[in-house]
Short mmCIF file of C-alpha atoms in Angstrom, two decimals:
data_model
loop_
_atom_site.label_atom_id
_atom_site.label_comp_id
_atom_site.label_asym_id
_atom_site.label_seq_id
_atom_site.Cartn_x
_atom_site.Cartn_y
_atom_site.Cartn_z
CA MET D 1 -17.08 37.29 59.73
CA ASN D 2 -17.97 38.83 56.38
CA ILE D 3 -14.56 40.49 56.23
CA MET D 4 -12.83 37.17 56.92
CA PHE D 5 -14.97 35.47 54.26
CA MET D 6 -14.03 38.11 51.69
CA LYS D 7 -10.35 37.71 52.55
CA ASN D 8 -10.60 33.96 51.96
CA ILE D 9 -12.30 34.55 48.59
CA LEU D 10 -9.57 36.97 47.51
CA LEU D 11 -6.85 34.54 48.62
CA PHE D 12 -8.49 31.71 46.67
CA MET D 13 -8.71 33.85 43.52
CA LEU D 14 -5.05 34.83 43.84
CA LEU D 15 -3.95 31.21 44.21
CA ALA D 16 -6.11 30.18 41.26
CA SER D 17 -4.52 32.82 39.04
CA VAL D 18 -1.04 31.61 40.03
CA VAL D 19 -1.97 28.04 39.18
CA ARG D 20 -3.32 29.15 35.78
CA CYS D 21 -0.12 31.04 35.01
CA ASN D 22 2.05 28.11 36.00
CA ALA D 23 -0.10 25.79 33.93
CA GLN D 24 0.42 27.92 30.82
CA GLU D 25 4.16 28.09 31.36
CA ASN D 26 4.58 24.42 32.25
CA PRO D 27 1.61 22.32 31.14
CA THR D 28 3.29 19.04 32.09
CA SER D 29 3.04 20.07 35.73
CA LEU D 30 -0.68 19.32 35.45
CA GLY D 31 -0.08 15.88 33.99
CA ILE D 32 -0.56 16.80 30.31
CA SER D 33 1.71 14.51 28.29
CA GLU D 34 3.75 15.86 25.40
CA VAL D 35 2.87 14.90 21.83
CA HIS D 36 5.27 12.26 20.49
CA SER D 37 7.87 13.77 18.21
CA PRO D 38 9.40 11.24 15.79
CA SER D 39 13.12 10.65 16.15
CA LYS D 40 15.63 11.30 13.38
CA LYS D 41 15.73 7.58 12.58
CA GLU D 42 11.94 7.34 12.40
CA LYS D 43 11.81 10.32 10.06
CA LEU D 44 14.47 8.84 7.77
CA SER D 45 12.74 5.46 7.69
CA THR D 46 9.43 7.14 6.85
CA ILE D 47 11.06 9.09 4.03
CA ALA D 48 12.53 5.85 2.65
CA TYR D 49 9.04 4.35 2.63
CA GLU D 50 7.77 7.40 0.72
CA VAL D 51 10.49 6.92 -1.90
CA PHE D 52 9.62 3.26 -2.44
CA ARG D 53 5.90 4.03 -2.53
CA THR D 54 6.53 6.72 -5.16
CA ASN D 55 8.33 4.04 -7.20
CA LYS D 56 5.22 1.83 -6.82
CA PHE D 57 7.45 -0.43 -4.69
CA LEU D 58 9.06 -1.83 -7.84
CA ASN D 59 12.44 -1.67 -6.09
CA PHE D 60 11.21 -4.67 -4.08
CA LYS D 61 10.69 -6.89 -7.13
CA GLY D 62 12.89 -9.98 -6.94
CA LYS D 63 14.25 -8.99 -3.53
CA ASP D 64 13.72 -10.71 -0.20
CA THR D 65 15.07 -8.34 2.43
CA LEU D 66 15.33 -4.59 2.95
CA ILE D 67 18.07 -3.42 5.32
CA GLU D 68 17.95 0.21 6.45
CA LYS D 69 21.23 1.70 7.68
CA ILE D 70 21.67 5.06 9.38
CA ASP D 71 25.16 6.35 10.15
CA GLY D 72 26.54 2.95 9.16
CA VAL D 73 24.42 1.09 11.73
CA VAL D 74 21.53 -1.25 10.88
CA TYR D 75 18.29 0.40 11.97
CA LYS D 76 15.72 -2.03 10.59
CA LYS D 77 15.37 -5.24 8.56
CA THR D 78 12.18 -5.95 6.63
CA ASP D 79 11.01 -9.21 5.04
CA LEU D 80 9.89 -8.00 1.63
CA ASN D 81 8.18 -11.25 0.69
CA ASN D 82 5.59 -10.56 3.37
CA PHE D 83 5.69 -6.77 3.37
CA PHE D 84 2.26 -6.82 1.73
CA SER D 85 -0.64 -8.90 2.98
CA TYR D 86 -1.01 -10.35 -0.52
CA ARG D 87 1.32 -11.44 -3.29
CA LYS D 88 2.22 -8.39 -5.35
CA ASP D 89 1.63 -8.63 -9.09
CA TRP D 90 4.85 -6.99 -10.24
CA GLU D 91 4.20 -7.61 -13.93
CA LYS D 92 0.88 -5.79 -13.71
CA ASN D 93 2.56 -2.91 -11.86
CA GLN D 94 5.22 -2.59 -14.53
CA LYS D 95 2.73 -2.69 -17.39
CA GLU D 96 0.35 -0.16 -15.83
CA ASP D 97 -0.18 3.00 -17.84
CA THR D 98 -2.76 5.76 -18.07
CA THR D 99 -5.05 3.58 -20.19
CA SER D 100 -5.10 0.62 -17.77
CA TYR D 101 -5.15 2.76 -14.61
CA THR D 102 -8.27 2.14 -12.50
CA LYS D 103 -10.15 5.43 -12.58
CA LYS D 104 -11.75 6.79 -9.42
CA GLU D 105 -15.51 7.00 -9.59
CA ARG D 106 -15.94 10.68 -8.67
CA ALA D 107 -12.74 12.05 -10.14
CA LYS D 108 -12.37 13.92 -13.42
CA TYR D 109 -9.64 13.19 -15.95
CA VAL D 110 -7.91 15.33 -18.55
CA TYR D 111 -5.06 14.28 -20.85
CA LYS D 112 -2.57 17.01 -21.63
CA ASP D 113 1.09 17.22 -22.72
CA ASN D 114 1.63 13.46 -22.42
CA THR D 115 0.23 13.40 -18.88
CA MET D 116 -3.01 12.38 -17.20
CA ILE D 117 -4.47 14.92 -14.76
CA GLU D 118 -6.85 13.63 -12.10
CA THR D 119 -8.92 16.12 -10.08
CA ASN D 120 -11.09 15.30 -7.12
CA LEU D 121 -12.88 16.91 -4.17
CA GLU D 122 -12.95 15.80 -0.55
CA PHE D 123 -15.12 17.27 2.19
CA GLY D 124 -14.54 17.24 5.93
CA ASN D 125 -16.03 18.62 9.11
CA TYR D 126 -16.41 22.34 9.80
CA GLU D 127 -16.89 23.16 6.10
CA VAL D 128 -13.41 21.93 5.19
CA ARG D 129 -13.00 21.35 1.46
CA LYS D 130 -9.96 19.81 -0.23
CA GLU D 131 -9.26 20.30 -3.92
CA ILE D 132 -6.93 17.52 -5.04
CA LYS D 133 -4.95 17.36 -8.27
CA THR D 134 -2.70 14.48 -9.29
CA VAL D 135 -0.60 14.54 -12.45
CA TYR D 136 0.68 11.19 -13.82
CA ASN D 137 3.28 10.45 -16.45
CA PRO D 138 2.41 7.90 -19.21
CA LYS D 139 3.43 4.97 -16.96
CA CYS D 140 1.24 6.23 -14.11
CA PHE D 141 4.01 7.49 -11.85
CA VAL D 142 2.96 10.60 -9.94
CA LEU D 143 4.60 13.81 -11.14
CA LEU D 144 2.58 16.15 -8.93
CA TYR D 145 0.24 15.65 -6.01
CA GLU D 146 -1.41 18.86 -4.86
CA LYS D 147 -4.02 19.36 -2.16
CA LYS D 148 -5.59 22.76 -1.49
CA TYR D 149 -7.47 23.30 1.77
CA PHE D 150 -10.40 25.66 2.18
CA VAL D 151 -12.55 26.38 5.22
CA GLY D 152 -15.83 27.60 3.82
CA GLU D 153 -14.79 30.08 1.15
CA ASN D 154 -11.52 30.92 2.88
CA TYR D 155 -8.25 29.53 1.54
CA ASN D 156 -6.12 27.84 4.21
CA ARG D 157 -3.06 26.21 2.66
CA THR D 158 -1.67 24.09 -0.19
CA GLU D 159 0.27 20.87 0.33
CA SER D 160 2.15 19.56 -2.69
CA ILE D 161 4.60 16.85 -3.68
CA ILE D 162 6.67 17.22 -6.85
CA ASN D 163 8.52 14.14 -8.12
CA GLU D 164 11.36 13.96 -10.64
CA TYR D 165 12.34 10.62 -12.24
CA ASP D 166 15.24 9.11 -14.14
CA ASN D 167 14.81 7.30 -17.47
CA GLN D 168 13.79 4.13 -15.60
CA ASN D 169 10.92 5.87 -13.80
CA ARG D 170 12.78 5.83 -10.49
CA VAL D 171 12.25 8.93 -8.42
CA VAL D 172 15.48 10.91 -7.95
CA LYS D 173 14.09 14.04 -6.31
CA ILE D 174 11.03 14.74 -4.19
CA ILE D 175 10.01 18.25 -3.18
CA LYS D 176 7.39 18.45 -0.44
CA ARG D 177 5.88 21.88 0.15
CA THR D 178 3.30 23.45 2.40
CA GLU D 179 2.33 26.96 1.30
CA TYR D 180 0.27 29.41 3.34
CA SER D 181 -1.19 32.84 2.66
CA LYS D 182 1.67 34.24 4.73
CA LYS D 183 4.73 33.13 2.80
CA GLU D 184 6.96 33.34 5.87
CA ASN D 185 5.14 30.27 7.22
CA ASN D 186 5.88 28.16 4.14
CA GLU D 187 7.69 24.84 4.57
CA GLU D 188 9.75 22.80 2.12
CA LEU D 189 11.57 19.48 2.29
CA VAL D 190 13.80 18.25 -0.54
CA ILE D 191 14.61 14.54 -0.78
CA ARG D 192 17.34 13.27 -3.13
CA VAL D 193 17.73 9.64 -4.15
CA LYS D 194 20.65 7.70 -5.68
CA TYR D 195 20.54 4.13 -7.03
CA GLU D 196 23.45 1.72 -7.47
CA ASP D 197 23.60 -2.10 -7.48
CA GLY D 198 20.77 -2.85 -5.08
CA ILE D 199 21.56 0.12 -2.83
CA VAL D 200 19.28 3.14 -2.54
CA THR D 201 20.73 6.19 -0.78
CA ILE D 202 18.17 8.76 0.38
CA SER D 203 19.20 12.18 1.69
CA SER D 204 17.33 15.16 3.11
CA GLU D 205 17.75 17.80 5.80
CA ASN D 206 16.98 15.01 8.29
CA GLY D 207 20.13 13.12 7.27
CA THR D 208 20.91 10.11 5.07
CA ILE D 209 19.54 6.58 5.08
CA VAL D 210 21.09 3.77 3.04
CA CYS D 211 18.72 1.00 1.96
CA GLU D 212 20.11 -2.34 0.81
CA LEU D 213 17.80 -4.60 -1.19
CA ILE D 214 18.95 -8.21 -0.93
CA LYS D 215 18.08 -11.44 -2.72
CA ASP D 216 18.17 -14.50 -0.44
CA GLU D 217 18.37 -17.81 -2.29
CA ASN D 218 17.19 -19.65 0.85
CA SER D 219 14.06 -17.56 1.28
CA VAL D 220 10.75 -19.44 1.28
CA GLY D 221 9.16 -16.46 -0.44
CA PHE D 222 5.68 -15.14 0.21
CA ILE D 223 3.98 -16.89 3.13
CA SER D 224 0.28 -17.21 2.42
CA LYS D 225 -1.99 -16.52 5.37
CA LEU D 226 -4.97 -18.10 3.63
CA SER D 227 -6.73 -21.10 5.11
CA ALA D 228 -7.01 -24.30 3.09
CA ASN D 229 -10.52 -23.33 1.98
CA GLY D 230 -9.38 -19.80 1.18
CA THR D 231 -6.56 -21.17 -0.97
CA ALA D 232 -9.03 -23.27 -2.94
CA ASP D 233 -11.31 -20.24 -3.37
CA TYR D 234 -8.51 -18.07 -4.74
CA PHE D 235 -7.43 -20.88 -7.08
CA ARG D 236 -10.98 -21.18 -8.41
CA TYR D 237 -11.27 -17.43 -8.91
CA ALA D 238 -7.95 -17.26 -10.78
CA MET D 239 -8.97 -20.12 -13.05
CA ALA D 240 -12.33 -18.49 -13.79
CA GLN D 241 -10.47 -15.31 -14.78
CA GLN D 242 -8.07 -17.37 -16.94
CA GLU D 243 -5.20 -16.14 -14.78
CA ILE D 244 -3.41 -19.47 -14.84
CA GLU D 245 -0.06 -18.11 -13.67
CA THR D 246 -1.79 -16.65 -10.62
CA ALA D 247 -3.54 -19.97 -9.98
CA LYS D 248 -0.17 -21.71 -9.94
CA GLU D 249 0.89 -19.60 -6.96
CA TYR D 250 -1.54 -21.60 -4.81
CA CYS D 251 -0.07 -24.94 -5.90
CA THR D 252 2.81 -27.26 -5.08
CA GLU D 253 5.41 -28.01 -7.74
CA LYS D 254 3.67 -31.31 -8.36
CA MET D 255 0.35 -29.59 -9.08
CA ILE D 256 1.99 -26.91 -11.22
CA LYS D 257 3.35 -29.65 -13.49
CA LYS D 258 -0.12 -31.18 -13.70
CA ILE D 259 -1.62 -27.82 -14.74
CA GLU D 260 1.03 -27.41 -17.43
CA ARG D 261 0.32 -30.91 -18.69
CA ASP D 262 -3.42 -30.22 -18.91
CA LEU D 263 -3.04 -26.58 -19.90
CA VAL D 264 -5.59 -26.68 -22.73
CA LEU D 265 -8.29 -27.80 -20.30
CA TYR D 266 -7.73 -24.83 -18.01
CA GLN D 267 -7.37 -22.37 -20.87
CA ASN D 268 -10.85 -23.33 -22.10
CA ILE D 269 -12.56 -22.45 -18.81
CA VAL D 270 -14.70 -19.33 -19.21
CA ASN D 271 -16.57 -19.24 -15.91
CA ILE D 272 -16.87 -21.17 -12.64
CA LYS D 273 -19.73 -20.97 -10.18
CA ALA D 274 -19.30 -22.69 -6.81
CA LEU D 275 -22.45 -24.46 -5.60
CA GLY D 276 -21.24 -25.63 -2.18
CA GLY D 277 -19.28 -28.55 -0.80
CA SER D 278 -17.56 -30.16 2.16
CA SER D 279 -14.09 -30.48 3.67
CA SER D 280 -12.23 -33.12 5.67
CA PHE D 281 -9.24 -32.11 7.78
CA GLY D 282 -6.17 -34.06 8.80
CA GLU D 283 -2.50 -34.04 7.84
CA LYS D 284 -3.88 -33.19 4.42
CA VAL D 285 -7.11 -31.36 3.69
CA THR D 286 -9.57 -32.70 1.14
CA ILE D 287 -12.20 -30.37 -0.26
CA ASN D 288 -15.10 -31.59 -2.38
CA GLU D 289 -17.10 -28.92 -4.15
CA ASP D 290 -19.87 -28.84 -6.72
CA TRP D 291 -19.05 -26.46 -9.55
CA GLU D 292 -20.95 -25.18 -12.52
CA ILE D 293 -18.31 -24.72 -15.23
CA THR D 294 -18.67 -23.00 -18.56
CA PHE D 295 -16.14 -24.05 -21.18
CA LYS D 296 -15.56 -22.22 -24.45
CA ASP D 297 -18.33 -22.85 -26.98
CA LYS D 298 -20.28 -24.95 -24.47
CA ASP D 299 -23.15 -24.46 -22.08
CA ALA D 300 -22.58 -24.49 -18.32
CA GLU D 301 -22.52 -27.97 -16.79
CA LYS D 302 -22.16 -29.33 -13.27
CA TYR D 303 -18.90 -30.94 -12.18
CA SER D 304 -17.31 -32.24 -9.01
CA ALA D 305 -14.08 -30.46 -8.03
CA VAL D 306 -11.78 -32.31 -5.63
CA PHE D 307 -8.83 -30.58 -3.93
CA THR D 308 -6.05 -32.10 -1.86
CA LEU D 309 -4.07 -29.49 0.08
CA VAL D 310 -0.90 -29.75 2.15
CA LYS D 311 0.64 -27.29 4.61
CA GLN D 312 4.08 -26.06 3.55
CA LYS D 313 6.49 -23.49 4.98
CA ASN D 314 4.88 -20.83 2.82
CA GLY D 315 1.28 -21.76 3.65
CA TRP D 316 -1.43 -24.07 2.34
CA LYS D 317 -0.85 -25.34 -1.20
CA ILE D 318 -2.95 -27.42 -3.58
CA ASP D 319 -1.13 -30.72 -4.10
CA ASP D 320 -3.75 -32.29 -6.34
CA PHE D 321 -6.89 -31.18 -8.12
CA GLN D 322 -9.41 -33.03 -10.24
CA ILE D 323 -12.56 -32.11 -12.13
CA ASN D 324 -15.01 -35.00 -12.46
CA ARG D 325 -18.34 -35.31 -14.24
#
């Protein structure tokens, strides 16, 4: 009986070793799914996004639709008016430079050779440390993004992105590198970009993607996802910041004309503090709020602010607005 028991044990061990070997050679046989590998089209579309992001998405200004074509066939269409969850301030983007750039709280900054160099540290699990350096040109376009990885005191690798621009600050070449201690493991991807009449052609070892940027005269533009109350809140905030052009974005054409007619009134607003209010809903929404308004050269006083909002194709808009004593 003991001999038979030992034989069974040996047989079980032999079978187990066979299963382990098969599992190493063919892991899917044990139900382990393969990691998703992006297709050629997905890679090209991702690279196109990287190009536009490097350009601070300024290629999208004044355009309504992005059409991505691969091998002459449309791969994807994107509504640019609603690509972002908020209305993009293109003028602010264009005017941004190293003096207006919002500095990161824990980063250090050095200005050298007409560039701004930002350095920062990030820490992760298992003693991972990342030393990050970003070099900007005077208009805050990234020339170099470099991230060095360390585990404890041991160097692991360096990931870097080098960008070259034309005289309009449009990226024309991107070099993405990963460098290891063993140089034979290094990786490099070169992306080249050409611009002509609303068409951006992007090429790399993954292939070529042609991006058409189109203006549609029938487009309704940015569709606000704000509620009626949210629209009124954003209008109030814009007015308090004296951003009158931004405030107009939350208004109908009728209300925009009213603002322009009473422009001096709005230009004299220094601060607004909302004190509460009420809303009535129907085909139109009426919002009554109590505001404390500070005008130039005057003390803060209480006013009644009355909004009338209507729902349009591009979201809730203020159709009328009054400030009453």
